[in-house]
């Protein structure tokens, strides 16, 4: 098995739907590939809270704690399979000295350690993909996750405060790791009906595309209130609501992220079929299962 | 943003009423000019022709404006506000980056 494909989900502000997107992506990947989900929001731990109820039901496998947290030997880090092919990392609360370590760390060194730790976990559980759910805001762990990731996704909303946070995230990351080449793409999430997709694409091209290295806007997710309400009760929304925009767009996003990566398992179709309006639907992964 | 640009930007939010009004005006105008065309008085016929051309012109202008607004202008008040705030946020972001770069270039001590 080669290096795992790491997807970092970051944002410049909390509450934009990172965790929902991270779980949706991990759940869709887990349909055909072994996938690991790691909560890198050490302060809020929303993802850990979401899967807390599943922890007692599943078998726990103890794993080593990451070195960058300088954890005690008695600190428990474990991994359990919360759904078929989907592995979740559980750990205890971090203390003040550990959060201080994270804040004082050098981003590149932290990225190296994080990359090594994620590779270790992926190797232990034979995972092809790792999804990192980061803290909502510009913190060093998020920057390190972006540097360590194969693909990074910055989640934003079309409003002034979130846009300000998004730009601040990019600016701070550039300051913290000026020479690092980060493959980061933008997603507009929770988009209300007042915003047309044409407007958002045009806005992105006019103002933001250069900030993302000329890459296209990755996706626009509409606000689906029924999913937001159901998320806490059933985290695997793309399984429960396969016809939702969340499910359809997540499949497209994953295809878009890895279409140029031959090792990802996303087989690229011939140019003629790629032009077909339904080509995305026929995209298959490794074992032929629909992605 | 100058006053003309601001007016133009706001016009996108009224593209539907503009198309509806121009369409309704043209239909009623075409209906009215039908009777004038059938009159024997040449002045009435000329007036009917002018009204006909006016109706066609108004509907074409309405359509052209709708297409332009659909493709280029913000369609809702929320889009307009986001566009204005977004461009202001980006100007601040660029200014902050310039300041950051200038600080970096400044020699220490």
PDB file of N, CA and C in Angstrom, chain A residues 3-69:
ATOM      1  N   UNK A   3       1.377   5.655   0.018  1.00  0.00           N
ATOM      2  CA  UNK A   3       0.980   6.689   0.978  1.00  0.00           C
ATOM      3  C   UNK A   3      -0.524   6.933   0.894  1.00  0.00           C
ATOM      4  N   UNK A   4      -1.146   7.200   2.045  1.00  0.00           N
ATOM      5  CA  UNK A   4      -2.591   7.466   1.991  1.00  0.00           C
ATOM      6  C   UNK A   4      -2.874   8.836   1.377  1.00  0.00           C
ATOM      7  N   UNK A   5      -4.037   8.941   0.779  1.00  0.00           N
ATOM      8  CA  UNK A   5      -4.474  10.252   0.263  1.00  0.00           C
ATOM      9  C   UNK A   5      -5.124  10.990   1.433  1.00  0.00           C
ATOM     10  N   UNK A   6      -4.597  12.166   1.716  1.00  0.00           N
ATOM     11  CA  UNK A   6      -5.095  12.921   2.875  1.00  0.00           C
ATOM     12  C   UNK A   6      -5.916  14.119   2.393  1.00  0.00           C
ATOM     13  N   UNK A   7      -7.108  14.232   2.928  1.00  0.00           N
ATOM     14  CA  UNK A   7      -7.956  15.391   2.608  1.00  0.00           C
ATOM     15  C   UNK A   7      -8.121  16.201   3.896  1.00  0.00           C
ATOM     16  N   UNK A   8      -7.707  17.460   3.868  1.00  0.00           N
ATOM     17  CA  UNK A   8      -7.879  18.327   5.039  1.00  0.00           C
ATOM     18  C   UNK A   8      -9.070  19.255   4.799  1.00  0.00           C
ATOM     19  N   UNK A   9      -9.983  19.284   5.752  1.00  0.00           N
ATOM     20  CA  UNK A   9     -11.145  20.177   5.650  1.00  0.00           C
ATOM     21  C   UNK A   9     -10.922  21.310   6.647  1.00  0.00           C
ATOM     22  N   UNK A  10     -10.734  22.510   6.126  1.00  0.00           N
ATOM     23  CA  UNK A  10     -10.425  23.653   6.996  1.00  0.00           C
ATOM     24  C   UNK A  10     -11.407  24.797   6.728  1.00  0.00           C
ATOM     25  N   UNK A  11     -11.385  25.786   7.613  1.00  0.00           N
ATOM     26  CA  UNK A  11     -12.201  26.986   7.372  1.00  0.00           C
ATOM     27  C   UNK A  11     -11.623  28.147   8.160  1.00  0.00           C
ATOM     28  N   UNK A  12     -12.008  29.347   7.756  1.00  0.00           N
ATOM     29  CA  UNK A  12     -11.524  30.537   8.445  1.00  0.00           C
ATOM     30  C   UNK A  12     -12.386  30.926   9.621  1.00  0.00           C
ATOM     31  N   UNK A  13     -13.490  30.202   9.807  1.00  0.00           N
ATOM     32  CA  UNK A  13     -14.456  30.542  10.857  1.00  0.00           C
ATOM     33  C   UNK A  13     -15.238  29.273  11.197  1.00  0.00           C
ATOM     34  N   UNK A  14     -15.687  29.197  12.417  1.00  0.00           N
ATOM     35  CA  UNK A  14     -16.445  28.012  12.833  1.00  0.00           C
ATOM     36  C   UNK A  14     -17.884  28.037  12.331  1.00  0.00           C
ATOM     37  N   UNK A  15     -18.517  26.873  12.365  1.00  0.00           N
ATOM     38  CA  UNK A  15     -19.944  26.786  12.038  1.00  0.00           C
ATOM     39  C   UNK A  15     -20.292  26.850  10.573  1.00  0.00           C
ATOM     40  N   UNK A  16     -19.319  26.576   9.706  1.00  0.00           N
ATOM     41  CA  UNK A  16     -19.613  26.637   8.274  1.00  0.00           C
ATOM     42  C   UNK A  16     -19.992  25.269   7.684  1.00  0.00           C
ATOM     43  N   UNK A  17     -19.917  24.231   8.518  1.00  0.00           N
ATOM     44  CA  UNK A  17     -20.314  22.895   8.053  1.00  0.00           C
ATOM     45  C   UNK A  17     -19.147  22.009   7.677  1.00  0.00           C
ATOM     46  N   UNK A  18     -17.992  22.248   8.263  1.00  0.00           N
ATOM     47  CA  UNK A  18     -16.803  21.422   7.977  1.00  0.00           C
ATOM     48  C   UNK A  18     -17.022  19.967   8.370  1.00  0.00           C
ATOM     49  N   UNK A  19     -17.530  19.790   9.593  1.00  0.00           N
ATOM     50  CA  UNK A  19     -17.673  18.425  10.104  1.00  0.00           C
ATOM     51  C   UNK A  19     -18.667  17.632   9.244  1.00  0.00           C
ATOM     52  N   UNK A  20     -19.749  18.293   8.858  1.00  0.00           N
ATOM     53  CA  UNK A  20     -20.738  17.600   8.017  1.00  0.00           C
ATOM     54  C   UNK A  20     -20.113  17.189   6.675  1.00  0.00           C
ATOM     55  N   UNK A  21     -19.320  18.079   6.106  1.00  0.00           N
ATOM     56  CA  UNK A  21     -18.672  17.764   4.831  1.00  0.00           C
ATOM     57  C   UNK A  21     -17.599  16.692   5.012  1.00  0.00           C
ATOM     58  N   UNK A  22     -16.865  16.770   6.125  1.00  0.00           N
ATOM     59  CA  UNK A  22     -15.817  15.767   6.370  1.00  0.00           C
ATOM     60  C   UNK A  22     -16.433  14.380   6.509  1.00  0.00           C
ATOM     61  N   UNK A  23     -17.524  14.291   7.263  1.00  0.00           N
ATOM     62  CA  UNK A  23     -18.170  12.986   7.444  1.00  0.00           C
ATOM     63  C   UNK A  23     -18.776  12.511   6.120  1.00  0.00           C
ATOM     64  N   UNK A  24     -19.366  13.445   5.379  1.00  0.00           N
ATOM     65  CA  UNK A  24     -19.957  13.070   4.082  1.00  0.00           C
ATOM     66  C   UNK A  24     -18.877  12.535   3.137  1.00  0.00           C
ATOM     67  N   UNK A  25     -17.737  13.203   3.089  1.00  0.00           N
ATOM     68  CA  UNK A  25     -16.650  12.754   2.209  1.00  0.00           C
ATOM     69  C   UNK A  25     -16.114  11.399   2.659  1.00  0.00           C
ATOM     70  N   UNK A  26     -15.890  11.280   3.972  1.00  0.00           N
ATOM     71  CA  UNK A  26     -15.356  10.018   4.495  1.00  0.00           C
ATOM     72  C   UNK A  26     -16.341   8.880   4.250  1.00  0.00           C
ATOM     73  N   UNK A  27     -17.602   9.158   4.438  1.00  0.00           N
ATOM     74  CA  UNK A  27     -18.623   8.123   4.246  1.00  0.00           C
ATOM     75  C   UNK A  27     -18.704   7.685   2.780  1.00  0.00           C
ATOM     76  N   UNK A  28     -18.598   8.650   1.867  1.00  0.00           N
ATOM     77  CA  UNK A  28     -18.642   8.307   0.439  1.00  0.00           C
ATOM     78  C   UNK A  28     -17.377   7.538   0.030  1.00  0.00           C
ATOM     79  N   UNK A  29     -16.241   7.959   0.573  1.00  0.00           N
ATOM     80  CA  UNK A  29     -14.986   7.239   0.264  1.00  0.00           C
ATOM     81  C   UNK A  29     -15.048   5.822   0.804  1.00  0.00           C
ATOM     82  N   UNK A  30     -15.639   5.671   1.992  1.00  0.00           N
ATOM     83  CA  UNK A  30     -15.687   4.358   2.645  1.00  0.00           C
ATOM     84  C   UNK A  30     -16.585   3.369   1.911  1.00  0.00           C
ATOM     85  N   UNK A  31     -17.345   3.827   0.961  1.00  0.00           N
ATOM     86  CA  UNK A  31     -18.168   2.900   0.175  1.00  0.00           C
ATOM     87  C   UNK A  31     -17.305   1.964  -0.653  1.00  0.00           C
ATOM     88  N   UNK A  32     -16.113   2.427  -0.988  1.00  0.00           N
ATOM     89  CA  UNK A  32     -15.253   1.549  -1.784  1.00  0.00           C
ATOM     90  C   UNK A  32     -13.828   1.435  -1.242  1.00  0.00           C
ATOM     91  N   UNK A  33     -13.447   2.332  -0.338  1.00  0.00           N
ATOM     92  CA  UNK A  33     -12.079   2.313   0.172  1.00  0.00           C
ATOM     93  C   UNK A  33     -12.066   2.433   1.687  1.00  0.00           C
ATOM     94  N   UNK A  34     -11.045   1.840   2.300  1.00  0.00           N
ATOM     95  CA  UNK A  34     -10.903   1.981   3.758  1.00  0.00           C
ATOM     96  C   UNK A  34     -10.464   3.419   4.057  1.00  0.00           C
ATOM     97  N   UNK A  35     -11.203   4.039   4.942  1.00  0.00           N
ATOM     98  CA  UNK A  35     -11.007   5.472   5.184  1.00  0.00           C
ATOM     99  C   UNK A  35     -10.904   5.750   6.677  1.00  0.00           C
ATOM    100  N   UNK A  36      -9.991   6.652   7.014  1.00  0.00           N
ATOM    101  CA  UNK A  36      -9.783   7.026   8.414  1.00  0.00           C
ATOM    102  C   UNK A  36     -10.243   8.469   8.613  1.00  0.00           C
ATOM    103  N   UNK A  37     -10.923   8.695   9.718  1.00  0.00           N
ATOM    104  CA  UNK A  37     -11.437  10.030  10.037  1.00  0.00           C
ATOM    105  C   UNK A  37     -10.748  10.505  11.306  1.00  0.00           C
ATOM    106  N   UNK A  38     -10.093  11.660  11.227  1.00  0.00           N
ATOM    107  CA  UNK A  38      -9.366  12.172  12.394  1.00  0.00           C
ATOM    108  C   UNK A  38      -9.832  13.588  12.727  1.00  0.00           C
ATOM    109  N   UNK A  39     -10.231  13.774  13.977  1.00  0.00           N
ATOM    110  CA  UNK A  39     -10.678  15.081  14.442  1.00  0.00           C
ATOM    111  C   UNK A  39      -9.459  15.900  14.869  1.00  0.00           C
ATOM    112  N   UNK A  40      -9.110  16.911  14.076  1.00  0.00           N
ATOM    113  CA  UNK A  40      -7.957  17.750  14.424  1.00  0.00           C
ATOM    114  C   UNK A  40      -8.380  19.040  15.133  1.00  0.00           C
ATOM    115  N   UNK A  41      -9.661  19.123  15.447  1.00  0.00           N
ATOM    116  CA  UNK A  41     -10.135  20.268  16.229  1.00  0.00           C
ATOM    117  C   UNK A  41      -9.995  19.884  17.700  1.00  0.00           C
ATOM    118  N   UNK A  42      -8.763  20.025  18.215  1.00  0.00           N
ATOM    119  CA  UNK A  42      -8.475  19.560  19.581  1.00  0.00           C
ATOM    120  C   UNK A  42      -9.223  20.362  20.639  1.00  0.00           C
ATOM    121  N   UNK A  43      -9.711  21.527  20.258  1.00  0.00           N
ATOM    122  CA  UNK A  43     -10.345  22.407  21.248  1.00  0.00           C
ATOM    123  C   UNK A  43     -11.848  22.170  21.336  1.00  0.00           C
ATOM    124  N   UNK A  44     -12.523  22.081  20.215  1.00  0.00           N
ATOM    125  CA  UNK A  44     -13.980  21.871  20.240  1.00  0.00           C
ATOM    126  C   UNK A  44     -14.362  20.397  20.134  1.00  0.00           C
ATOM    127  N   UNK A  45     -13.636  19.640  19.359  1.00  0.00           N
ATOM    128  CA  UNK A  45     -13.825  18.192  19.199  1.00  0.00           C
ATOM    129  C   UNK A  45     -15.257  17.824  18.808  1.00  0.00           C
ATOM    130  N   UNK A  46     -15.753  18.544  17.827  1.00  0.00           N
ATOM    131  CA  UNK A  46     -17.119  18.310  17.366  1.00  0.00           C
ATOM    132  C   UNK A  46     -17.303  16.930  16.768  1.00  0.00           C
ATOM    133  N   UNK A  47     -16.316  16.492  16.000  1.00  0.00           N
ATOM    134  CA  UNK A  47     -16.413  15.180  15.347  1.00  0.00           C
ATOM    135  C   UNK A  47     -16.388  14.060  16.386  1.00  0.00           C
ATOM    136  N   UNK A  48     -15.528  14.218  17.387  1.00  0.00           N
ATOM    137  CA  UNK A  48     -15.452  13.215  18.453  1.00  0.00           C
ATOM    138  C   UNK A  48     -16.795  13.140  19.186  1.00  0.00           C
ATOM    139  N   UNK A  49     -17.378  14.301  19.462  1.00  0.00           N
ATOM    140  CA  UNK A  49     -18.683  14.336  20.130  1.00  0.00           C
ATOM    141  C   UNK A  49     -19.755  13.680  19.285  1.00  0.00           C
ATOM    142  N   UNK A  50     -19.667  13.879  17.993  1.00  0.00           N
ATOM    143  CA  UNK A  50     -20.664  13.312  17.084  1.00  0.00           C
ATOM    144  C   UNK A  50     -20.656  11.787  17.120  1.00  0.00           C
ATOM    145  N   UNK A  51     -19.437  11.223  17.186  1.00  0.00           N
ATOM    146  CA  UNK A  51     -19.307   9.760  17.168  1.00  0.00           C
ATOM    147  C   UNK A  51     -19.153   9.159  18.572  1.00  0.00           C
ATOM    148  N   UNK A  52     -19.337   9.978  19.599  1.00  0.00           N
ATOM    149  CA  UNK A  52     -19.165   9.481  20.973  1.00  0.00           C
ATOM    150  C   UNK A  52     -20.129   8.342  21.287  1.00  0.00           C
ATOM    151  N   UNK A  53     -21.328   8.439  20.759  1.00  0.00           N
ATOM    152  CA  UNK A  53     -22.329   7.402  21.062  1.00  0.00           C
ATOM    153  C   UNK A  53     -21.988   6.074  20.392  1.00  0.00           C
ATOM    154  N   UNK A  54     -21.181   6.116  19.337  1.00  0.00           N
ATOM    155  CA  UNK A  54     -20.833   4.876  18.627  1.00  0.00           C
ATOM    156  C   UNK A  54     -19.635   4.175  19.270  1.00  0.00           C
ATOM    157  N   UNK A  55     -18.909   4.896  20.123  1.00  0.00           N
ATOM    158  CA  UNK A  55     -17.669   4.359  20.687  1.00  0.00           C
ATOM    159  C   UNK A  55     -17.886   3.084  21.512  1.00  0.00           C
ATOM    160  N   UNK A  56     -18.846   3.057  22.445  1.00  0.00           N
ATOM    161  CA  UNK A  56     -18.979   1.835  23.248  1.00  0.00           C
ATOM    162  C   UNK A  56     -19.395   0.613  22.438  1.00  0.00           C
ATOM    163  N   UNK A  57     -20.071   0.839  21.310  1.00  0.00           N
ATOM    164  CA  UNK A  57     -20.582  -0.280  20.515  1.00  0.00           C
ATOM    165  C   UNK A  57     -19.501  -0.941  19.669  1.00  0.00           C
ATOM    166  N   UNK A  58     -18.479  -0.170  19.300  1.00  0.00           N
ATOM    167  CA  UNK A  58     -17.492  -0.731  18.381  1.00  0.00           C
ATOM    168  C   UNK A  58     -16.220  -1.170  19.130  1.00  0.00           C
ATOM    169  N   UNK A  59     -15.481  -2.065  18.482  1.00  0.00           N
ATOM    170  CA  UNK A  59     -14.252  -2.579  19.088  1.00  0.00           C
ATOM    171  C   UNK A  59     -13.154  -1.525  19.003  1.00  0.00           C
ATOM    172  N   UNK A  60     -12.500  -1.318  20.136  1.00  0.00           N
ATOM    173  CA  UNK A  60     -11.450  -0.299  20.183  1.00  0.00           C
ATOM    174  C   UNK A  60     -10.079  -0.955  19.989  1.00  0.00           C
ATOM    175  N   UNK A  61      -9.254  -0.357  19.158  1.00  0.00           N
ATOM    176  CA  UNK A  61      -7.871  -0.804  19.024  1.00  0.00           C
ATOM    177  C   UNK A  61      -6.974   0.335  19.469  1.00  0.00           C
ATOM    178  N   UNK A  62      -6.166   0.067  20.478  1.00  0.00           N
ATOM    179  CA  UNK A  62      -5.298   1.136  20.986  1.00  0.00           C
ATOM    180  C   UNK A  62      -4.190   1.448  19.991  1.00  0.00           C
ATOM    181  N   UNK A  63      -3.895   2.732  19.863  1.00  0.00           N
ATOM    182  CA  UNK A  63      -2.812   3.163  18.969  1.00  0.00           C
ATOM    183  C   UNK A  63      -1.909   4.134  19.732  1.00  0.00           C
ATOM    184  N   UNK A  64      -0.729   4.342  19.185  1.00  0.00           N
ATOM    185  CA  UNK A  64       0.192   5.298  19.820  1.00  0.00           C
ATOM    186  C   UNK A  64      -0.349   6.705  19.644  1.00  0.00           C
ATOM    187  N   UNK A  65      -0.106   7.536  20.632  1.00  0.00           N
ATOM    188  CA  UNK A  65      -0.526   8.939  20.536  1.00  0.00           C
ATOM    189  C   UNK A  65       0.473   9.703  19.675  1.00  0.00           C
ATOM    190  N   UNK A  66       0.066  10.781  19.052  1.00  0.00           N
ATOM    191  CA  UNK A  66       1.022  11.534  18.211  1.00  0.00           C
ATOM    192  C   UNK A  66       2.114  12.198  19.043  1.00  0.00           C
ATOM    193  N   UNK A  67       3.308  12.181  18.495  1.00  0.00           N
ATOM    194  CA  UNK A  67       4.442  12.740  19.243  1.00  0.00           C
ATOM    195  C   UNK A  67       4.329  14.250  19.399  1.00  0.00           C
ATOM    196  N   UNK A  68       3.667  14.885  18.430  1.00  0.00           N
ATOM    197  CA  UNK A  68       3.620  16.359  18.497  1.00  0.00           C
ATOM    198  C   UNK A  68       2.796  16.866  19.682  1.00  0.00           C
ATOM    199  N   UNK A  69       2.022  15.993  20.311  1.00  0.00           N
ATOM    200  CA  UNK A  69       1.268  16.408  21.503  1.00  0.00           C
ATOM    201  C   UNK A  69       2.019  16.102  22.797  1.00  0.00           C
TER     202      UNK A  69
END
